[in-house]
Amino acid sequence: AQKITQTQPGMFVQEKEAVTLDCTYDTSDQSYGLFWYKQPSSGEMIFLIYQGSYDEQNATEGRYSLNFQKARKSANLVISASQLGDSAMYFCAMRCPNAGNMLTFGGGTRLMVKP
Amino acid sequence: DAGVIQSPRHEVTEMGQEVTLRCKPISGHDYLFWYRQTMMRGLELLIYFNNNVPIDDSGMPEDRFSAKMPNASFSTLKIQPSEPRDSAVYFCASRSGPPQDTEAFFGQGTRLTVV
């Protein structure tokens, strides 16, 4: 079975600083995808970044980057130069084509950016 | 494209009543997912469809829940009879299949309150 663990229920970061949100996963599949979503207080789920298990380079999307350490089964999200609008819930998710192809989500981390 | 469209955005109903949630996926997407989000259990996959066919409904809590996808552009999630513990935000999501294999795009969600 696939499992995603986010060990930080809540985090604070000072505006303009970088922050790392942790995510570890467990799967026996060799092929899988890792995703991060942002959920602001308005409730919608916003896709941020994707990393494939065979991608050799860490994914980056603007201020978001994914620190992918395959041997450790971790896929941490790094947000650089935090902005007040980054305050939200962040969810890590995994998809395994050999296991139904649906997204399995972690419990989320609430990020609060301090001015 | 307007994205995944869910209706209604909010629903308040009395215990015992039937509730129907609706979803219009993004045109051309092969997969459709229904998720439920609560504080206690986080994001749970209820059921998903591939090409209008239900593939995995193991997440459906009980027989009171049913989902249909009569065509590629419409799906419903029905709860009959509803109970207060069904109160949650219900998300519909869709994505394309191989080879595009995109991330899942979420609707705005339906906030259901059963009193």
PDB file of C-alpha atoms in Angstrom:
ATOM      1  CA  ALA A   1       0.000   0.000   0.000  1.00  0.00           C
ATOM      2  CA  GLN A   2       1.060   3.546  -0.635  1.00  0.00           C
ATOM      3  CA  LYS A   3       1.531   5.936   2.243  1.00  0.00           C
ATOM      4  CA  ILE A   4       2.448   9.604   2.463  1.00  0.00           C
ATOM      5  CA  THR A   5       3.622  11.145   5.730  1.00  0.00           C
ATOM      6  CA  GLN A   6       3.877  14.820   6.525  1.00  0.00           C
ATOM      7  CA  THR A   7       5.269  15.162  10.030  1.00  0.00           C
ATOM      8  CA  GLN A   8       4.855  18.914  10.452  1.00  0.00           C
ATOM      9  CA  PRO A   9       1.268  19.823  11.310  1.00  0.00           C
ATOM     10  CA  GLY A  10       2.123  23.516  11.346  1.00  0.00           C
ATOM     11  CA  MET A  11       5.050  25.782  10.576  1.00  0.00           C
ATOM     12  CA  PHE A  12       5.919  29.440  10.803  1.00  0.00           C
ATOM     13  CA  VAL A  13       8.294  31.239   8.486  1.00  0.00           C
ATOM     14  CA  GLN A  14       9.362  34.851   8.302  1.00  0.00           C
ATOM     15  CA  GLU A  15       8.397  36.694   5.162  1.00  0.00           C
ATOM     16  CA  LYS A  16      11.145  36.607   2.504  1.00  0.00           C
ATOM     17  CA  GLU A  17      12.837  33.590   4.065  1.00  0.00           C
ATOM     18  CA  ALA A  18      12.925  30.078   2.625  1.00  0.00           C
ATOM     19  CA  VAL A  19      11.037  27.192   4.170  1.00  0.00           C
ATOM     20  CA  THR A  20      11.114  23.422   3.715  1.00  0.00           C
ATOM     21  CA  LEU A  21       8.008  21.296   4.125  1.00  0.00           C
ATOM     22  CA  ASP A  22       8.747  17.641   4.741  1.00  0.00           C
ATOM     23  CA  CYS A  23       7.208  14.681   2.967  1.00  0.00           C
ATOM     24  CA  THR A  24       8.150  11.029   3.112  1.00  0.00           C
ATOM     25  CA  TYR A  25       6.491   8.262   1.189  1.00  0.00           C
ATOM     26  CA  ASP A  26       6.326   4.524   1.125  1.00  0.00           C
ATOM     27  CA  THR A  27       5.732   2.374  -1.917  1.00  0.00           C
ATOM     28  CA  SER A  28       7.092  -0.801  -3.389  1.00  0.00           C
ATOM     29  CA  ASP A  29       6.540   0.445  -6.915  1.00  0.00           C
ATOM     30  CA  GLN A  30       9.475   1.596  -9.014  1.00  0.00           C
ATOM     31  CA  SER A  31       7.400   4.004 -11.070  1.00  0.00           C
ATOM     32  CA  TYR A  32       5.480   6.710  -9.280  1.00  0.00           C
ATOM     33  CA  GLY A  33       4.819  10.416  -9.253  1.00  0.00           C
ATOM     34  CA  LEU A  34       5.002  12.880  -6.403  1.00  0.00           C
ATOM     35  CA  PHE A  35       2.928  16.032  -6.210  1.00  0.00           C
ATOM     36  CA  TRP A  36       2.495  19.047  -4.012  1.00  0.00           C
ATOM     37  CA  TYR A  37      -0.754  20.949  -3.721  1.00  0.00           C
ATOM     38  CA  LYS A  38      -1.574  24.185  -1.931  1.00  0.00           C
ATOM     39  CA  GLN A  39      -4.911  24.780  -0.256  1.00  0.00           C
ATOM     40  CA  PRO A  40      -5.483  28.392   0.809  1.00  0.00           C
ATOM     41  CA  SER A  41      -8.207  29.376   3.228  1.00  0.00           C
ATOM     42  CA  SER A  42     -10.623  29.729   0.321  1.00  0.00           C
ATOM     43  CA  GLY A  43     -10.511  25.951   0.013  1.00  0.00           C
ATOM     44  CA  GLU A  44      -9.462  25.200  -3.528  1.00  0.00           C
ATOM     45  CA  MET A  45      -6.668  22.736  -4.263  1.00  0.00           C
ATOM     46  CA  ILE A  46      -3.914  24.273  -6.364  1.00  0.00           C
ATOM     47  CA  PHE A  47      -1.294  22.119  -8.041  1.00  0.00           C
ATOM     48  CA  LEU A  48       2.241  23.357  -7.399  1.00  0.00           C
ATOM     49  CA  ILE A  49       4.871  20.918  -8.597  1.00  0.00           C
ATOM     50  CA  TYR A  50       5.454  17.377  -9.839  1.00  0.00           C
ATOM     51  CA  GLN A  51       8.387  14.961  -9.615  1.00  0.00           C
ATOM     52  CA  GLY A  52       8.555  11.655 -11.439  1.00  0.00           C
ATOM     53  CA  SER A  53      10.400   8.796  -9.830  1.00  0.00           C
ATOM     54  CA  TYR A  54      12.709   8.479 -12.817  1.00  0.00           C
ATOM     55  CA  ASP A  55      13.456  12.188 -13.062  1.00  0.00           C
ATOM     56  CA  GLU A  56      17.115  12.692 -12.300  1.00  0.00           C
ATOM     57  CA  GLN A  57      16.842  16.384 -11.596  1.00  0.00           C
ATOM     58  CA  ASN A  58      14.813  18.001  -8.877  1.00  0.00           C
ATOM     59  CA  ALA A  59      11.690  19.690 -10.165  1.00  0.00           C
ATOM     60  CA  THR A  60      11.435  23.474  -9.953  1.00  0.00           C
ATOM     61  CA  GLU A  61       8.535  25.828 -10.622  1.00  0.00           C
ATOM     62  CA  GLY A  62       9.262  29.446  -9.890  1.00  0.00           C
ATOM     63  CA  ARG A  63       9.760  29.814  -6.146  1.00  0.00           C
ATOM     64  CA  TYR A  64       8.912  26.157  -5.570  1.00  0.00           C
ATOM     65  CA  SER A  65      11.409  23.357  -5.767  1.00  0.00           C
ATOM     66  CA  LEU A  66      11.180  19.742  -4.808  1.00  0.00           C
ATOM     67  CA  ASN A  67      14.086  18.191  -2.938  1.00  0.00           C
ATOM     68  CA  PHE A  68      13.765  14.605  -4.146  1.00  0.00           C
ATOM     69  CA  GLN A  69      15.856  12.032  -2.307  1.00  0.00           C
ATOM     70  CA  LYS A  70      14.829   8.701  -3.722  1.00  0.00           C
ATOM     71  CA  ALA A  71      16.913   6.500  -1.434  1.00  0.00           C
ATOM     72  CA  ARG A  72      15.401   8.196   1.586  1.00  0.00           C
ATOM     73  CA  LYS A  73      11.941   8.227   0.019  1.00  0.00           C
ATOM     74  CA  SER A  74      11.529  11.875   0.691  1.00  0.00           C
ATOM     75  CA  ALA A  75      10.110  14.648  -1.469  1.00  0.00           C
ATOM     76  CA  ASN A  76      10.375  17.868   0.474  1.00  0.00           C
ATOM     77  CA  LEU A  77       8.935  21.103  -0.875  1.00  0.00           C
ATOM     78  CA  VAL A  78      11.140  24.165  -0.665  1.00  0.00           C
ATOM     79  CA  ILE A  79       9.537  27.580  -0.964  1.00  0.00           C
ATOM     80  CA  SER A  80      12.025  30.380  -1.460  1.00  0.00           C
ATOM     81  CA  ALA A  81      11.413  34.009  -0.556  1.00  0.00           C
ATOM     82  CA  SER A  82       8.183  33.347   1.321  1.00  0.00           C
ATOM     83  CA  GLN A  83       5.298  35.724   0.752  1.00  0.00           C
ATOM     84  CA  LEU A  84       2.270  36.413   2.917  1.00  0.00           C
ATOM     85  CA  GLY A  85       0.136  34.774   0.247  1.00  0.00           C
ATOM     86  CA  ASP A  86       1.988  31.505   0.801  1.00  0.00           C
ATOM     87  CA  SER A  87       0.109  31.023   4.068  1.00  0.00           C
ATOM     88  CA  ALA A  88      -1.983  27.922   3.420  1.00  0.00           C
ATOM     89  CA  MET A  89      -2.221  24.176   3.882  1.00  0.00           C
ATOM     90  CA  TYR A  90       0.235  22.196   1.779  1.00  0.00           C
ATOM     91  CA  PHE A  91      -0.379  18.609   0.785  1.00  0.00           C
ATOM     92  CA  CYS A  92       2.074  16.075  -0.536  1.00  0.00           C
ATOM     93  CA  ALA A  93       0.608  13.331  -2.721  1.00  0.00           C
ATOM     94  CA  MET A  94       1.746  10.264  -4.610  1.00  0.00           C
ATOM     95  CA  ARG A  95       0.428   8.404  -7.600  1.00  0.00           C
ATOM     96  CA  CYS A  96       1.436   4.871  -8.541  1.00  0.00           C
ATOM     97  CA  PRO A  97       0.393   3.662 -11.991  1.00  0.00           C
ATOM     98  CA  ASN A  98       0.598   0.064 -10.823  1.00  0.00           C
ATOM     99  CA  ALA A  99      -1.656   0.721  -7.872  1.00  0.00           C
ATOM    100  CA  GLY A 100      -4.722   2.238  -9.360  1.00  0.00           C
ATOM    101  CA  ASN A 101      -3.300   5.520 -10.542  1.00  0.00           C
ATOM    102  CA  MET A 102      -5.106   7.593  -7.929  1.00  0.00           C
ATOM    103  CA  LEU A 103      -3.573  10.262  -5.723  1.00  0.00           C
ATOM    104  CA  THR A 104      -2.867   9.366  -2.112  1.00  0.00           C
ATOM    105  CA  PHE A 105      -2.485  12.428   0.101  1.00  0.00           C
ATOM    106  CA  GLY A 106      -0.538  13.150   3.252  1.00  0.00           C
ATOM    107  CA  GLY A 107      -2.125  14.836   6.213  1.00  0.00           C
ATOM    108  CA  GLY A 108      -0.930  18.272   5.239  1.00  0.00           C
ATOM    109  CA  THR A 109       1.200  21.027   6.773  1.00  0.00           C
ATOM    110  CA  ARG A 110      -0.218  24.410   7.659  1.00  0.00           C
ATOM    111  CA  LEU A 111       2.286  27.115   6.751  1.00  0.00           C
ATOM    112  CA  MET A 112       1.969  30.550   8.285  1.00  0.00           C
ATOM    113  CA  VAL A 113       4.093  33.363   6.927  1.00  0.00           C
ATOM    114  CA  LYS A 114       4.853  36.129   9.407  1.00  0.00           C
ATOM    115  CA  PRO A 115       5.270  39.706   8.210  1.00  0.00           C
TER     116      PRO A 115
ATOM    117  CA  ASP B   1     -11.348  25.623 -20.339  1.00  0.00           C
ATOM    118  CA  ALA B   2     -13.311  26.499 -17.209  1.00  0.00           C
ATOM    119  CA  GLY B   3     -11.690  23.795 -15.112  1.00  0.00           C
ATOM    120  CA  VAL B   4     -13.495  21.205 -13.039  1.00  0.00           C
ATOM    121  CA  ILE B   5     -16.923  22.502 -12.109  1.00  0.00           C
ATOM    122  CA  GLN B   6     -18.743  21.338  -9.023  1.00  0.00           C
ATOM    123  CA  SER B   7     -22.207  22.183  -7.834  1.00  0.00           C
ATOM    124  CA  PRO B   8     -23.511  23.214  -5.472  1.00  0.00           C
ATOM    125  CA  ARG B   9     -20.715  25.055  -3.690  1.00  0.00           C
ATOM    126  CA  HIS B  10     -22.528  24.788  -0.391  1.00  0.00           C
ATOM    127  CA  GLU B  11     -25.269  22.445   0.717  1.00  0.00           C
ATOM    128  CA  VAL B  12     -27.066  22.368   4.019  1.00  0.00           C
ATOM    129  CA  THR B  13     -29.525  19.564   4.520  1.00  0.00           C
ATOM    130  CA  GLU B  14     -31.354  17.772   7.277  1.00  0.00           C
ATOM    131  CA  MET B  15     -30.400  14.345   8.437  1.00  0.00           C
ATOM    132  CA  GLY B  16     -32.164  11.666   6.432  1.00  0.00           C
ATOM    133  CA  GLN B  17     -32.446  13.700   3.265  1.00  0.00           C
ATOM    134  CA  GLU B  18     -30.920  12.698  -0.039  1.00  0.00           C
ATOM    135  CA  VAL B  19     -27.997  14.799  -1.244  1.00  0.00           C
ATOM    136  CA  THR B  20     -26.622  14.863  -4.781  1.00  0.00           C
ATOM    137  CA  LEU B  21     -23.302  16.455  -5.604  1.00  0.00           C
ATOM    138  CA  ARG B  22     -22.424  17.170  -9.215  1.00  0.00           C
ATOM    139  CA  CYS B  23     -19.204  17.397 -11.153  1.00  0.00           C
ATOM    140  CA  LYS B  24     -18.225  18.364 -14.675  1.00  0.00           C
ATOM    141  CA  PRO B  25     -14.646  17.312 -15.401  1.00  0.00           C
ATOM    142  CA  ILE B  26     -12.280  19.035 -17.780  1.00  0.00           C
ATOM    143  CA  SER B  27     -13.061  18.070 -21.334  1.00  0.00           C
ATOM    144  CA  GLY B  28     -10.828  15.301 -22.618  1.00  0.00           C
ATOM    145  CA  HIS B  29      -9.801  14.026 -19.207  1.00  0.00           C
ATOM    146  CA  ASP B  30     -10.010  10.261 -18.829  1.00  0.00           C
ATOM    147  CA  TYR B  31     -10.000  10.029 -15.042  1.00  0.00           C
ATOM    148  CA  LEU B  32     -12.442  11.434 -12.530  1.00  0.00           C
ATOM    149  CA  PHE B  33     -11.996  11.262  -8.774  1.00  0.00           C
ATOM    150  CA  TRP B  34     -14.224  11.994  -5.807  1.00  0.00           C
ATOM    151  CA  TYR B  35     -12.470  12.969  -2.571  1.00  0.00           C
ATOM    152  CA  ARG B  36     -13.805  13.865   0.850  1.00  0.00           C
ATOM    153  CA  GLN B  37     -11.945  16.212   3.189  1.00  0.00           C
ATOM    154  CA  THR B  38     -12.508  16.409   6.925  1.00  0.00           C
ATOM    155  CA  MET B  39     -10.413  17.721   9.768  1.00  0.00           C
ATOM    156  CA  MET B  40     -10.184  14.307  11.338  1.00  0.00           C
ATOM    157  CA  ARG B  41      -9.413  12.185   8.296  1.00  0.00           C
ATOM    158  CA  GLY B  42      -7.862  14.615   5.838  1.00  0.00           C
ATOM    159  CA  LEU B  43      -8.315  13.954   2.132  1.00  0.00           C
ATOM    160  CA  GLU B  44      -9.791  10.551   1.394  1.00  0.00           C
ATOM    161  CA  LEU B  45     -10.392   9.066  -2.026  1.00  0.00           C
ATOM    162  CA  LEU B  46     -13.950   7.804  -2.251  1.00  0.00           C
ATOM    163  CA  ILE B  47     -14.120   6.490  -5.811  1.00  0.00           C
ATOM    164  CA  TYR B  48     -12.583   7.045  -9.191  1.00  0.00           C
ATOM    165  CA  PHE B  49     -13.600   6.459 -12.787  1.00  0.00           C
ATOM    166  CA  ASN B  50     -11.590   5.772 -15.907  1.00  0.00           C
ATOM    167  CA  ASN B  51     -13.402   6.433 -19.164  1.00  0.00           C
ATOM    168  CA  ASN B  52     -16.695   6.610 -17.263  1.00  0.00           C
ATOM    169  CA  VAL B  53     -16.203   3.199 -15.655  1.00  0.00           C
ATOM    170  CA  PRO B  54     -15.856   2.952 -11.858  1.00  0.00           C
ATOM    171  CA  ILE B  55     -12.458   1.436 -11.146  1.00  0.00           C
ATOM    172  CA  ASP B  56     -12.077   1.567  -7.396  1.00  0.00           C
ATOM    173  CA  ASP B  57     -14.874   2.346  -4.950  1.00  0.00           C
ATOM    174  CA  SER B  58     -13.193   0.879  -1.889  1.00  0.00           C
ATOM    175  CA  GLY B  59     -13.143   4.295  -0.279  1.00  0.00           C
ATOM    176  CA  MET B  60     -16.898   4.714  -0.331  1.00  0.00           C
ATOM    177  CA  PRO B  61     -17.852   4.701   3.353  1.00  0.00           C
ATOM    178  CA  GLU B  62     -21.000   2.633   3.142  1.00  0.00           C
ATOM    179  CA  ASP B  63     -23.981   1.767   1.042  1.00  0.00           C
ATOM    180  CA  ARG B  64     -25.513   5.164   1.622  1.00  0.00           C
ATOM    181  CA  PHE B  65     -22.961   6.541  -0.817  1.00  0.00           C
ATOM    182  CA  SER B  66     -23.189   5.964  -4.542  1.00  0.00           C
ATOM    183  CA  ALA B  67     -21.516   7.539  -7.559  1.00  0.00           C
ATOM    184  CA  LYS B  68     -22.266   7.507 -11.242  1.00  0.00           C
ATOM    185  CA  MET B  69     -20.677   8.777 -14.392  1.00  0.00           C
ATOM    186  CA  PRO B  70     -23.244   8.463 -17.167  1.00  0.00           C
ATOM    187  CA  ASN B  71     -21.021  10.205 -19.700  1.00  0.00           C
ATOM    188  CA  ALA B  72     -17.597  11.760 -20.053  1.00  0.00           C
ATOM    189  CA  SER B  73     -18.767  15.199 -18.991  1.00  0.00           C
ATOM    190  CA  PHE B  74     -20.802  14.510 -15.878  1.00  0.00           C
ATOM    191  CA  SER B  75     -20.619  12.649 -12.595  1.00  0.00           C
ATOM    192  CA  THR B  76     -22.717  12.568  -9.450  1.00  0.00           C
ATOM    193  CA  LEU B  77     -22.090  11.549  -5.879  1.00  0.00           C
ATOM    194  CA  LYS B  78     -25.230  10.735  -3.970  1.00  0.00           C
ATOM    195  CA  ILE B  79     -25.746  10.237  -0.260  1.00  0.00           C
ATOM    196  CA  GLN B  80     -29.034   8.692   0.788  1.00  0.00           C
ATOM    197  CA  PRO B  81     -29.923   9.015   3.605  1.00  0.00           C
ATOM    198  CA  SER B  82     -27.497  11.672   4.774  1.00  0.00           C
ATOM    199  CA  GLU B  83     -26.150  11.770   8.331  1.00  0.00           C
ATOM    200  CA  PRO B  84     -24.395  14.507  10.326  1.00  0.00           C
ATOM    201  CA  ARG B  85     -21.074  12.630  10.100  1.00  0.00           C
ATOM    202  CA  ASP B  86     -21.204  13.061   6.329  1.00  0.00           C
ATOM    203  CA  SER B  87     -20.538  16.772   6.818  1.00  0.00           C
ATOM    204  CA  ALA B  88     -17.332  17.510   4.916  1.00  0.00           C
ATOM    205  CA  VAL B  89     -15.950  19.169   1.816  1.00  0.00           C
ATOM    206  CA  TYR B  90     -16.329  16.947  -1.217  1.00  0.00           C
ATOM    207  CA  PHE B  91     -13.914  17.472  -4.084  1.00  0.00           C
ATOM    208  CA  CYS B  92     -14.106  16.257  -7.614  1.00  0.00           C
ATOM    209  CA  ALA B  93     -10.899  16.077  -9.641  1.00  0.00           C
ATOM    210  CA  SER B  94     -10.001  15.023 -13.150  1.00  0.00           C
ATOM    211  CA  ARG B  95      -6.898  14.354 -15.164  1.00  0.00           C
ATOM    212  CA  SER B  96      -5.843  12.977 -18.485  1.00  0.00           C
ATOM    213  CA  GLY B  97      -4.388   9.520 -18.897  1.00  0.00           C
ATOM    214  CA  PRO B  98      -1.260   8.289 -20.638  1.00  0.00           C
ATOM    215  CA  PRO B  99       0.735   9.527 -22.378  1.00  0.00           C
ATOM    216  CA  GLN B 100      -0.119  13.030 -21.149  1.00  0.00           C
ATOM    217  CA  ASP B 101      -0.542  11.780 -17.612  1.00  0.00           C
ATOM    218  CA  THR B 102      -1.095  15.200 -16.102  1.00  0.00           C
ATOM    219  CA  GLU B 103      -1.592  16.232 -12.546  1.00  0.00           C
ATOM    220  CA  ALA B 104      -5.123  16.108 -11.194  1.00  0.00           C
ATOM    221  CA  PHE B 105      -7.134  19.310 -11.394  1.00  0.00           C
ATOM    222  CA  PHE B 106      -9.565  19.897  -8.580  1.00  0.00           C
ATOM    223  CA  GLY B 107     -12.928  21.581  -8.514  1.00  0.00           C
ATOM    224  CA  GLN B 108     -13.769  24.214  -5.933  1.00  0.00           C
ATOM    225  CA  GLY B 109     -15.393  21.621  -3.724  1.00  0.00           C
ATOM    226  CA  THR B 110     -18.856  21.270  -2.223  1.00  0.00           C
ATOM    227  CA  ARG B 111     -19.138  22.044   1.456  1.00  0.00           C
ATOM    228  CA  LEU B 112     -21.830  19.756   2.812  1.00  0.00           C
ATOM    229  CA  THR B 113     -23.401  20.316   6.194  1.00  0.00           C
ATOM    230  CA  VAL B 114     -25.899  17.791   7.495  1.00  0.00           C
ATOM    231  CA  VAL B 115     -27.847  18.985  10.515  1.00  0.00           C
TER     232      VAL B 115
END
